[in-house]
Amino acid sequence: MEKRVAVLGATGSIGKSTLSVLRAAPAGHFVPVLFSAHRDLEGLLALHREFPRAHLALSREDHEEEEIDERFVHTTGTKISTNKKNLLALLAGSGADVVVNGISGVAGLEYSLAALGSGADLALANKETIVAGGRIAGNLARAHGARVIPVDSEHSALFSLLEAHRPPAAREGDAPSVELILTASGGPFLDASEEELFHVTPECALQHPTWKMGRKISVDSATLANKGLEIIEAARLFDVPPQDIRVVIHRQSIAHSFIRLADGSLYAELSSPDMRLPIHKALYYPERIATPFARLELPPIDPLDLKFEKPDGKRFPMLPLAHFALCAGELYTVAYNAANEVAVECFLSRRIGFMDIPFITQRVLEADWSGDASALEIIMDADARARADARLFISRLPA
Ligand code: NDP
Ligand code: MG
């Protein structure tokens, strides 16, 4: 059966991997109906040449509409939709069966909600949707009979493992009914000393050893904030209490997380570190279709050669800070994410140092963020306050 697909953030790293999956699919299996980018007009133009029937949208607010009309209508005869409001409306009316959300940052939340509200399944790379708005996304999905299918590689693995082994929902007395063990590549600085971490440059932080990703998530992988966000994502997606979620460092990025059941059985999903694989799984879900992408072969991979280490929360404080935020409450996780987004942006523009990222996030989390993330307005208000706090603390840092 033909599936109509919308790709949000089509010009980014997840977007490009999604397009590879679409191109590799049997003709007519997927019908792209909508592509969005934020500012990459050229990227959308290239997509239009390949998929002329899909709608196109740029979400950035400050585009000169005439300028875009001129470029697009002249070159392609097609009108391109501009700004967030129009993209949200296009999404709601796109008739997509599945929406891939590859937007970076909490900016992706509203689009996820619009997708779920339209009854489409959400193939979700944008982890910030769950970190900031997990509760409302879950409520909307239930109300509209839509499914959230994780694309983040660890959560894609956990999703399949939990579906296959079906542990009981609740803890049995003191024993967890299931433990989630998230693997982390650890980023480029696992072996760096505390002193060396203070001198990390944006160029070095962007060199990830195993994954090729967008700038923000690459820095998050280097600070382990990415794993912090993923602990929160896992707790909310799978309704597992924080004390039953652990992180292990696994530099090879072959095992994409484990579950341990009450009887002690430990299960993992192994595959090459290639985002096309979890995207393929999510797009075809619930079917299991042969993939043309790098399959893992035994040999040369020897599962007994896979290495795991404990993470060091002292050198990488973004990890314990995420755990603190998860235990403290929903708006704490909104604040954790917002403070980190601001700090990473300032790190990339060289206004602050690498170790200022956890420092600023910690300062922001010292405020009172109690309250439930029960409505989008509440979440976006907490997000804005946390960003303002982060900017204030950054302005007070010694030059
Ligand atoms: P990129 O920076 O490579 O791409 C981001 C995409 O989102 C681009 O198409 C960009 O458009 C668009 N975009 C940026 N800002 C906005 C905005 N404010 N509103 C709407 N669209 C916007 O990011 P990644 O692909 O690396 O990551 C995307 C998401 O997926 C993140 O949440 C990340 O954590 C998650 N993820 C990514 C993985 C990866 O391997 N890359 C792995 C697992 C999860 P434009 O090009 O025009 O700027
Ligand atoms: Mg991940």
CSV table of C-alpha atoms and ligand atoms in Angstrom, one decimal:
chain,number,residue,atom,x,y,z
A,1,MET,CA,0.0,0.0,0.0
A,2,GLU,CA,1.2,3.5,-0.9
A,3,LYS,CA,2.3,5.6,2.1
A,4,ARG,CA,2.2,9.4,1.9
A,5,VAL,CA,5.3,10.9,3.6
A,6,ALA,CA,6.1,14.4,4.9
A,7,VAL,CA,9.7,15.2,5.7
A,8,LEU,CA,10.3,18.1,8.1
A,9,GLY,CA,13.9,19.3,8.2
A,10,ALA,CA,14.4,17.7,4.8
A,11,THR,CA,17.7,19.6,4.2
A,12,GLY,CA,19.4,18.4,7.4
A,13,SER,CA,21.3,15.3,8.3
A,14,ILE,CA,18.2,13.2,9.3
A,15,GLY,CA,16.3,14.7,6.3
A,16,LYS,CA,19.0,13.6,3.9
A,17,SER,CA,19.1,10.1,5.3
A,18,THR,CA,15.3,10.0,5.0
A,19,LEU,CA,15.6,10.9,1.3
A,20,SER,CA,18.1,8.0,0.8
A,21,VAL,CA,15.5,5.6,2.3
A,22,LEU,CA,12.8,7.1,0.1
A,23,ARG,CA,15.0,6.8,-3.0
A,24,ALA,CA,15.8,3.2,-2.3
A,25,ALA,CA,12.2,2.1,-1.8
A,26,PRO,CA,10.3,0.2,-4.5
A,27,ALA,CA,8.6,2.6,-7.0
A,28,GLY,CA,5.3,4.0,-5.7
A,29,HIS,CA,5.7,2.6,-2.2
A,30,PHE,CA,6.2,6.1,-0.7
A,31,VAL,CA,4.7,9.3,-2.0
A,32,PRO,CA,6.5,12.4,-0.7
A,33,VAL,CA,3.8,15.1,-0.1
A,34,LEU,CA,5.7,17.8,1.8
A,35,PHE,CA,9.3,18.9,2.4
A,36,SER,CA,10.3,21.6,4.8
A,37,ALA,CA,13.5,23.5,5.5
A,38,HIS,CA,14.2,26.5,7.7
A,39,ARG,CA,16.3,28.7,5.4
A,40,ASP,CA,17.9,26.4,2.8
A,41,LEU,CA,16.1,27.6,-0.3
A,42,GLU,CA,18.7,25.9,-2.6
A,43,GLY,CA,18.2,22.6,-0.8
A,44,LEU,CA,14.4,22.7,-1.4
A,45,LEU,CA,14.9,23.7,-5.0
A,46,ALA,CA,17.0,20.6,-5.6
A,47,LEU,CA,14.3,18.4,-3.9
A,48,HIS,CA,11.7,20.0,-6.1
A,49,ARG,CA,13.5,18.9,-9.2
A,50,GLU,CA,13.5,15.3,-8.0
A,51,PHE,CA,10.0,15.2,-6.4
A,52,PRO,CA,8.0,17.9,-8.3
A,53,ARG,CA,4.6,16.9,-6.8
A,54,ALA,CA,5.5,17.5,-3.1
A,55,HIS,CA,4.6,20.8,-1.4
A,56,LEU,CA,7.6,22.9,-0.2
A,57,ALA,CA,7.8,25.1,2.8
A,58,LEU,CA,10.4,27.3,4.4
A,59,SER,CA,9.7,27.9,8.1
A,60,ARG,CA,11.9,30.9,8.8
A,61,GLU,CA,9.9,34.0,9.5
A,62,ASP,CA,12.1,36.7,8.0
A,63,HIS,CA,12.2,35.7,4.4
A,64,GLU,CA,11.3,38.3,1.8
A,65,GLU,CA,8.3,36.6,0.2
A,66,GLU,CA,8.7,38.4,-3.1
A,67,GLU,CA,12.3,37.3,-3.3
A,68,ILE,CA,11.3,33.6,-2.8
A,69,ASP,CA,8.4,33.8,-5.2
A,70,GLU,CA,10.8,35.2,-7.8
A,71,ARG,CA,13.3,32.5,-7.3
A,72,PHE,CA,10.8,29.7,-7.1
A,73,VAL,CA,8.0,30.6,-9.4
A,74,HIS,CA,10.5,31.7,-12.0
A,75,THR,CA,12.6,28.6,-11.8
A,76,THR,CA,10.0,26.0,-11.1
A,77,GLY,CA,6.5,27.4,-11.7
A,78,THR,CA,5.7,26.3,-8.1
A,79,LYS,CA,4.8,28.4,-5.2
A,80,ILE,CA,6.7,27.8,-2.0
A,81,SER,CA,5.0,28.3,1.4
A,82,THR,CA,6.8,30.5,3.8
A,83,ASN,CA,6.7,30.9,7.6
A,84,LYS,CA,5.8,28.7,10.5
A,85,LYS,CA,2.1,29.3,10.4
A,86,ASN,CA,1.8,28.3,6.8
A,87,LEU,CA,3.9,25.2,7.3
A,88,LEU,CA,1.7,24.1,10.3
A,89,ALA,CA,-1.4,24.6,8.1
A,90,LEU,CA,0.2,22.7,5.2
A,91,LEU,CA,1.2,19.9,7.5
A,92,ALA,CA,-2.3,19.6,9.0
A,93,GLY,CA,-3.8,19.4,5.5
A,94,SER,CA,-1.1,17.3,3.8
A,95,GLY,CA,-2.9,14.0,4.2
A,96,ALA,CA,0.5,12.4,5.2
A,97,ASP,CA,0.3,8.9,6.6
A,98,VAL,CA,3.7,9.4,8.3
A,99,VAL,CA,5.6,12.6,9.1
A,100,VAL,CA,9.4,12.4,9.7
A,101,ASN,CA,10.4,15.1,12.1
A,102,GLY,CA,14.1,15.9,11.5
A,103,ILE,CA,14.0,19.5,12.7
A,104,SER,CA,16.7,20.4,15.3
A,105,GLY,CA,15.8,21.8,18.7
A,106,VAL,CA,12.6,22.5,20.6
A,107,ALA,CA,11.4,24.3,17.5
A,108,GLY,CA,10.3,20.9,16.3
A,109,LEU,CA,7.8,20.4,19.0
A,110,GLU,CA,4.9,22.3,17.5
A,111,TYR,CA,5.3,20.5,14.2
A,112,SER,CA,5.2,17.1,15.9
A,113,LEU,CA,2.0,18.2,17.7
A,114,ALA,CA,0.5,19.3,14.3
A,115,ALA,CA,1.4,16.0,12.7
A,116,LEU,CA,-0.1,13.9,15.6
A,117,GLY,CA,-3.2,16.1,15.6
A,118,SER,CA,-3.7,15.3,11.9
A,119,GLY,CA,-3.7,11.6,12.8
A,120,ALA,CA,-0.4,10.9,11.0
A,121,ASP,CA,2.2,8.6,12.5
A,122,LEU,CA,5.2,10.5,13.7
A,123,ALA,CA,8.7,9.1,12.8
A,124,LEU,CA,10.5,11.1,15.4
A,125,ALA,CA,14.1,12.1,15.3
A,126,ASN,CA,13.4,15.4,17.1
A,127,LYS,CA,14.0,14.2,20.7
A,128,GLU,CA,13.2,17.6,22.0
A,129,THR,CA,9.5,16.9,21.2
A,130,ILE,CA,9.5,14.3,23.9
A,131,VAL,CA,11.9,16.0,26.3
A,132,ALA,CA,9.8,19.2,26.4
A,133,GLY,CA,6.4,18.0,25.3
A,134,GLY,CA,6.2,14.2,25.9
A,135,ARG,CA,3.0,14.3,27.9
A,136,ILE,CA,1.0,16.4,25.3
A,137,ALA,CA,2.5,14.5,22.4
A,138,GLY,CA,1.3,11.2,24.1
A,139,ASN,CA,-2.1,12.6,24.8
A,140,LEU,CA,-2.5,13.8,21.2
A,141,ALA,CA,-1.3,10.5,19.7
A,142,ARG,CA,-3.9,8.6,21.8
A,143,ALA,CA,-6.7,11.0,21.0
A,144,HIS,CA,-6.0,10.8,17.2
A,145,GLY,CA,-5.0,7.1,16.9
A,146,ALA,CA,-1.5,8.2,15.8
A,147,ARG,CA,1.7,6.5,16.7
A,148,VAL,CA,5.1,7.9,17.8
A,149,ILE,CA,7.8,5.8,16.1
A,150,PRO,CA,11.2,6.7,17.4
A,151,VAL,CA,14.0,7.3,14.9
A,152,ASP,CA,16.8,8.1,17.4
A,153,SER,CA,18.9,5.0,17.1
A,154,GLU,CA,18.8,4.0,20.8
A,155,HIS,CA,15.1,4.5,21.1
A,156,SER,CA,14.4,2.8,17.8
A,157,ALA,CA,16.3,-0.2,19.3
A,158,LEU,CA,14.4,0.0,22.6
A,159,PHE,CA,11.1,0.3,20.8
A,160,SER,CA,11.7,-2.9,18.9
A,161,LEU,CA,13.0,-4.8,21.9
A,162,LEU,CA,10.1,-3.8,24.1
A,163,GLU,CA,7.6,-4.6,21.4
A,164,ALA,CA,9.3,-8.1,21.0
A,165,HIS,CA,9.6,-8.9,24.7
A,166,ARG,CA,6.5,-7.1,26.1
A,167,PRO,CA,7.6,-6.7,29.8
A,168,PRO,CA,4.8,-5.9,32.2
A,169,ALA,CA,4.1,-2.2,32.6
A,170,ALA,CA,4.7,-1.7,36.3
A,171,ARG,CA,7.6,-2.5,38.7
A,172,GLU,CA,7.1,-5.7,40.6
A,173,GLY,CA,7.7,-4.7,44.2
A,174,ASP,CA,11.3,-3.5,44.5
A,175,ALA,CA,12.4,-5.1,41.3
A,176,PRO,CA,12.1,-3.3,37.9
A,177,SER,CA,10.0,-5.1,35.4
A,178,VAL,CA,12.4,-3.8,32.8
A,179,GLU,CA,15.7,-1.9,32.8
A,180,LEU,CA,16.7,0.3,29.9
A,181,ILE,CA,20.5,0.5,29.2
A,182,LEU,CA,21.2,3.2,26.7
A,183,THR,CA,24.5,3.0,24.8
A,184,ALA,CA,26.5,6.2,24.2
A,185,SER,CA,29.4,6.5,21.7
A,186,GLY,CA,30.8,9.0,24.2
A,187,GLY,CA,31.8,11.6,21.5
A,188,PRO,CA,35.4,12.7,20.7
A,189,PHE,CA,36.6,13.7,24.3
A,190,LEU,CA,36.1,10.5,26.3
A,191,ASP,CA,39.8,10.3,27.1
A,192,ALA,CA,40.4,14.0,27.6
A,193,SER,CA,41.5,15.3,31.0
A,194,GLU,CA,39.3,17.8,32.9
A,195,GLU,CA,41.9,20.5,32.0
A,196,GLU,CA,41.8,19.6,28.3
A,197,LEU,CA,38.0,19.8,28.2
A,198,PHE,CA,38.3,23.5,29.1
A,199,HIS,CA,40.2,24.2,25.9
A,200,VAL,CA,37.9,22.3,23.5
A,201,THR,CA,37.2,24.3,20.3
A,202,PRO,CA,34.0,24.1,18.2
A,203,GLU,CA,36.0,22.6,15.3
A,204,CYS,CA,37.1,19.7,17.6
A,205,ALA,CA,33.7,19.3,19.1
A,206,LEU,CA,32.1,18.9,15.7
A,207,GLN,CA,34.4,15.9,14.8
A,208,HIS,CA,32.3,12.9,15.9
A,209,PRO,CA,34.1,9.6,15.8
A,210,THR,CA,31.3,7.4,14.6
A,211,TRP,CA,28.2,9.4,13.4
A,212,LYS,CA,27.9,12.3,10.9
A,213,MET,CA,25.2,14.6,12.2
A,214,GLY,CA,24.1,18.2,12.4
A,215,ARG,CA,26.1,20.8,14.4
A,216,LYS,CA,23.9,21.0,17.5
A,217,ILE,CA,23.7,17.2,18.1
A,218,SER,CA,27.4,16.8,17.4
A,219,VAL,CA,28.2,19.2,20.3
A,220,ASP,CA,25.6,17.5,22.5
A,221,SER,CA,27.4,14.2,21.8
A,222,ALA,CA,30.7,15.7,22.9
A,223,THR,CA,29.3,17.0,26.2
A,224,LEU,CA,27.0,13.9,26.7
A,225,ALA,CA,24.0,16.3,26.8
A,226,ASN,CA,22.7,14.2,23.9
A,227,LYS,CA,22.7,11.1,26.1
A,228,GLY,CA,21.1,13.3,28.9
A,229,LEU,CA,18.3,14.2,26.5
A,230,GLU,CA,18.0,10.6,25.5
A,231,ILE,CA,17.6,9.4,29.1
A,232,ILE,CA,14.6,11.8,29.4
A,233,GLU,CA,13.3,10.8,26.0
A,234,ALA,CA,13.4,7.1,27.0
A,235,ALA,CA,11.7,7.6,30.4
A,236,ARG,CA,8.9,9.5,28.7
A,237,LEU,CA,8.5,7.4,25.6
A,238,PHE,CA,8.5,4.1,27.4
A,239,ASP,CA,7.1,5.2,30.8
A,240,VAL,CA,10.1,3.8,32.7
A,241,PRO,CA,11.1,5.4,36.0
A,242,PRO,CA,14.5,7.2,36.1
A,243,GLN,CA,16.1,4.7,38.4
A,244,ASP,CA,15.6,1.9,35.9
A,245,ILE,CA,17.5,3.7,33.1
A,246,ARG,CA,21.3,3.5,32.8
A,247,VAL,CA,23.9,4.7,30.3
A,248,VAL,CA,27.0,2.8,29.2
A,249,ILE,CA,29.7,4.1,27.0
A,250,HIS,CA,30.1,2.0,23.9
A,251,ARG,CA,32.6,3.6,21.5
A,252,GLN,CA,31.9,1.3,18.6
A,253,SER,CA,28.2,2.3,18.2
A,254,ILE,CA,27.2,-1.2,17.2
A,255,ALA,CA,24.9,-2.1,20.1
A,256,HIS,CA,22.1,0.4,20.1
A,257,SER,CA,20.9,-0.1,23.6
A,258,PHE,CA,19.7,-3.0,25.7
A,259,ILE,CA,16.7,-4.0,27.8
A,260,ARG,CA,17.0,-6.3,30.8
A,261,LEU,CA,13.9,-8.1,31.9
A,262,ALA,CA,13.0,-9.2,35.5
A,263,ASP,CA,14.3,-12.7,34.8
A,264,GLY,CA,17.7,-11.3,34.1
A,265,SER,CA,17.6,-11.8,30.3
A,266,LEU,CA,19.5,-9.0,28.5
A,267,TYR,CA,18.6,-8.2,24.9
A,268,ALA,CA,20.3,-5.7,22.5
A,269,GLU,CA,19.8,-4.6,18.9
A,270,LEU,CA,23.0,-4.6,16.9
A,271,SER,CA,23.6,-2.8,13.6
A,272,SER,CA,26.0,-0.5,11.8
A,273,PRO,CA,26.0,3.1,12.9
A,274,ASP,CA,23.9,4.4,10.0
A,275,MET,CA,20.8,6.5,10.6
A,276,ARG,CA,19.2,5.2,7.4
A,277,LEU,CA,18.5,1.9,9.3
A,278,PRO,CA,16.3,3.3,12.1
A,279,ILE,CA,14.6,5.6,9.5
A,280,HIS,CA,14.0,2.6,7.3
A,281,LYS,CA,12.5,0.8,10.2
A,282,ALA,CA,10.3,3.7,11.2
A,283,LEU,CA,9.0,4.4,7.6
A,284,TYR,CA,8.0,0.9,6.9
A,285,TYR,CA,6.7,0.2,10.5
A,286,PRO,CA,5.1,-2.2,11.3
A,287,GLU,CA,6.3,-4.1,8.3
A,288,ARG,CA,9.9,-5.5,8.3
A,289,ILE,CA,11.2,-5.0,4.8
A,290,ALA,CA,14.7,-5.9,3.5
A,291,THR,CA,17.1,-3.0,3.6
A,292,PRO,CA,19.7,-2.2,1.0
A,293,PHE,CA,21.9,-0.4,3.6
A,294,ALA,CA,25.0,-1.7,5.3
A,295,ARG,CA,24.1,-4.9,7.1
A,296,LEU,CA,26.3,-6.0,9.9
A,297,GLU,CA,28.2,-9.3,9.2
A,298,LEU,CA,29.5,-11.8,11.7
A,299,PRO,CA,32.4,-12.0,11.1
A,300,PRO,CA,34.1,-9.5,10.8
A,301,ILE,CA,32.0,-8.1,13.7
A,302,ASP,CA,32.5,-10.3,16.8
A,303,PRO,CA,29.8,-9.5,19.4
A,304,LEU,CA,32.2,-10.6,22.1
A,305,ASP,CA,34.6,-7.8,21.0
A,306,LEU,CA,32.1,-5.1,21.8
A,307,LYS,CA,33.4,-2.9,24.7
A,308,PHE,CA,31.4,-1.1,27.3
A,309,GLU,CA,32.6,1.4,30.0
A,310,LYS,CA,31.0,3.4,32.8
A,311,PRO,CA,30.4,7.1,31.9
A,312,ASP,CA,32.2,9.7,34.0
A,313,GLY,CA,29.6,12.2,35.3
A,314,LYS,CA,32.3,14.4,36.8
A,315,ARG,CA,34.0,15.2,33.5
A,316,PHE,CA,30.6,15.2,31.7
A,317,PRO,CA,28.2,16.9,34.1
A,318,MET,CA,25.4,17.2,31.4
A,319,LEU,CA,24.6,13.5,32.1
A,320,PRO,CA,23.9,13.8,35.9
A,321,LEU,CA,22.2,17.2,35.3
A,322,ALA,CA,19.8,15.5,32.9
A,323,HIS,CA,19.1,12.8,35.5
A,324,PHE,CA,18.5,15.5,38.1
A,325,ALA,CA,16.1,17.3,35.7
A,326,LEU,CA,14.2,14.1,34.9
A,327,CYS,CA,13.7,13.4,38.6
A,328,ALA,CA,12.8,17.0,39.5
A,329,GLY,CA,9.9,17.4,37.0
A,330,GLU,CA,8.7,18.1,33.5
A,331,LEU,CA,9.5,21.8,33.4
A,332,TYR,CA,13.0,21.1,34.7
A,333,THR,CA,13.6,19.0,31.5
A,334,VAL,CA,12.2,21.9,29.4
A,335,ALA,CA,14.7,24.2,31.2
A,336,TYR,CA,17.6,21.7,30.8
A,337,ASN,CA,17.0,21.6,27.0
A,338,ALA,CA,16.5,25.3,26.6
A,339,ALA,CA,19.6,26.3,28.6
A,340,ASN,CA,21.7,23.8,26.7
A,341,GLU,CA,20.4,25.0,23.3
A,342,VAL,CA,21.4,28.6,24.2
A,343,ALA,CA,24.8,27.5,25.6
A,344,VAL,CA,25.6,25.4,22.5
A,345,GLU,CA,24.8,28.2,20.2
A,346,CYS,CA,27.1,30.5,22.2
A,347,PHE,CA,29.8,27.9,22.2
A,348,LEU,CA,29.6,27.5,18.5
A,349,SER,CA,29.9,31.2,18.0
A,350,ARG,CA,32.9,31.2,20.4
A,351,ARG,CA,31.2,33.4,23.1
A,352,ILE,CA,31.7,30.8,25.8
A,353,GLY,CA,33.9,27.8,26.4
A,354,PHE,CA,33.0,24.1,26.2
A,355,MET,CA,32.8,23.6,30.0
A,356,ASP,CA,30.6,26.7,30.3
A,357,ILE,CA,27.8,24.6,28.6
A,358,PRO,CA,27.2,22.5,31.8
A,359,PHE,CA,28.0,25.4,34.0
A,360,ILE,CA,25.3,27.6,32.5
A,361,THR,CA,22.8,24.7,32.4
A,362,GLN,CA,23.4,24.0,36.1
A,363,ARG,CA,22.9,27.6,37.0
A,364,VAL,CA,19.6,27.7,35.1
A,365,LEU,CA,18.4,24.5,36.8
A,366,GLU,CA,19.0,26.1,40.2
A,367,ALA,CA,15.8,28.1,39.8
A,368,ASP,CA,12.4,26.7,40.6
A,369,TRP,CA,10.9,25.0,37.6
A,370,SER,CA,8.2,23.1,39.3
A,371,GLY,CA,4.9,22.6,37.4
A,372,ASP,CA,3.5,20.3,34.8
A,373,ALA,CA,4.1,20.5,31.1
A,374,SER,CA,0.4,20.1,30.4
A,375,ALA,CA,0.0,22.7,27.7
A,376,LEU,CA,2.1,24.0,24.9
A,377,GLU,CA,1.9,27.6,26.2
A,378,ILE,CA,3.3,26.5,29.6
A,379,ILE,CA,6.1,24.7,27.9
A,380,MET,CA,7.0,27.6,25.6
A,381,ASP,CA,6.8,30.0,28.5
A,382,ALA,CA,9.3,27.9,30.6
A,383,ASP,CA,11.5,27.5,27.5
A,384,ALA,CA,11.6,31.3,27.0
A,385,ARG,CA,12.3,32.0,30.7
A,386,ALA,CA,15.1,29.4,30.7
A,387,ARG,CA,16.6,30.9,27.6
A,388,ALA,CA,16.5,34.4,29.2
A,389,ASP,CA,18.2,33.1,32.3
A,390,ALA,CA,20.9,31.3,30.3
A,391,ARG,CA,21.6,34.5,28.3
A,392,LEU,CA,21.8,36.5,31.6
A,393,PHE,CA,24.3,34.0,33.1
A,394,ILE,CA,26.3,34.0,29.9
A,395,SER,CA,26.5,37.8,29.9
A,396,ARG,CA,27.9,37.7,33.5
A,397,LEU,CA,30.7,35.2,32.6
A,398,PRO,CA,34.2,36.8,32.8
A,399,ALA,CA,35.4,37.8,29.3
B,1,NDP,P1,20.5,19.4,11.1
B,1,NDP,O1,21.0,20.7,11.8
B,1,NDP,O2,21.4,18.7,10.2
B,1,NDP,O3,19.1,19.7,10.3
B,1,NDP,C1,18.1,20.4,10.9
B,1,NDP,C2,16.9,20.6,9.9
B,1,NDP,O4,15.9,21.3,10.6
B,1,NDP,C3,17.3,21.4,8.7
B,1,NDP,O5,16.5,21.0,7.6
B,1,NDP,C4,16.9,22.8,9.1
B,1,NDP,O6,16.6,23.6,7.9
B,1,NDP,C5,15.7,22.6,9.9
B,1,NDP,N1,15.5,23.6,10.9
B,1,NDP,C6,16.5,24.2,11.7
B,1,NDP,N2,15.9,25.0,12.6
B,1,NDP,C7,14.6,25.0,12.3
B,1,NDP,C8,13.5,25.7,12.9
B,1,NDP,N3,13.7,26.6,13.9
B,1,NDP,N4,12.2,25.5,12.4
B,1,NDP,C9,12.0,24.6,11.4
B,1,NDP,N5,13.1,23.9,10.9
B,1,NDP,C10,14.3,24.1,11.3
B,1,NDP,O7,20.0,18.5,12.4
B,1,NDP,P2,20.0,16.9,12.5
B,1,NDP,O8,19.4,16.3,11.2
B,1,NDP,O9,21.4,16.4,12.9
B,1,NDP,O10,19.1,16.7,13.7
B,1,NDP,C11,17.7,16.9,13.6
B,1,NDP,C12,17.0,16.3,14.9
B,1,NDP,O11,17.2,14.8,14.9
B,1,NDP,C13,17.6,16.8,16.2
B,1,NDP,O12,16.5,16.8,17.1
B,1,NDP,C14,18.6,15.7,16.6
B,1,NDP,O13,18.8,15.6,18.0
B,1,NDP,C15,17.8,14.4,16.1
B,1,NDP,N6,18.7,13.3,15.8
B,1,NDP,C16,19.7,13.4,14.8
B,1,NDP,C17,20.5,12.4,14.5
B,1,NDP,C18,21.5,12.5,13.4
B,1,NDP,O14,22.2,11.5,13.1
B,1,NDP,N7,21.7,13.7,12.8
B,1,NDP,C19,20.5,11.1,15.3
B,1,NDP,C20,19.4,11.1,16.2
B,1,NDP,C21,18.6,12.1,16.5
B,1,NDP,P3,17.8,24.4,7.1
B,1,NDP,O15,18.7,23.4,6.5
B,1,NDP,O16,17.1,25.3,6.2
B,1,NDP,O17,18.5,25.2,8.2
B,2,MG,MG,20.7,8.8,19.6
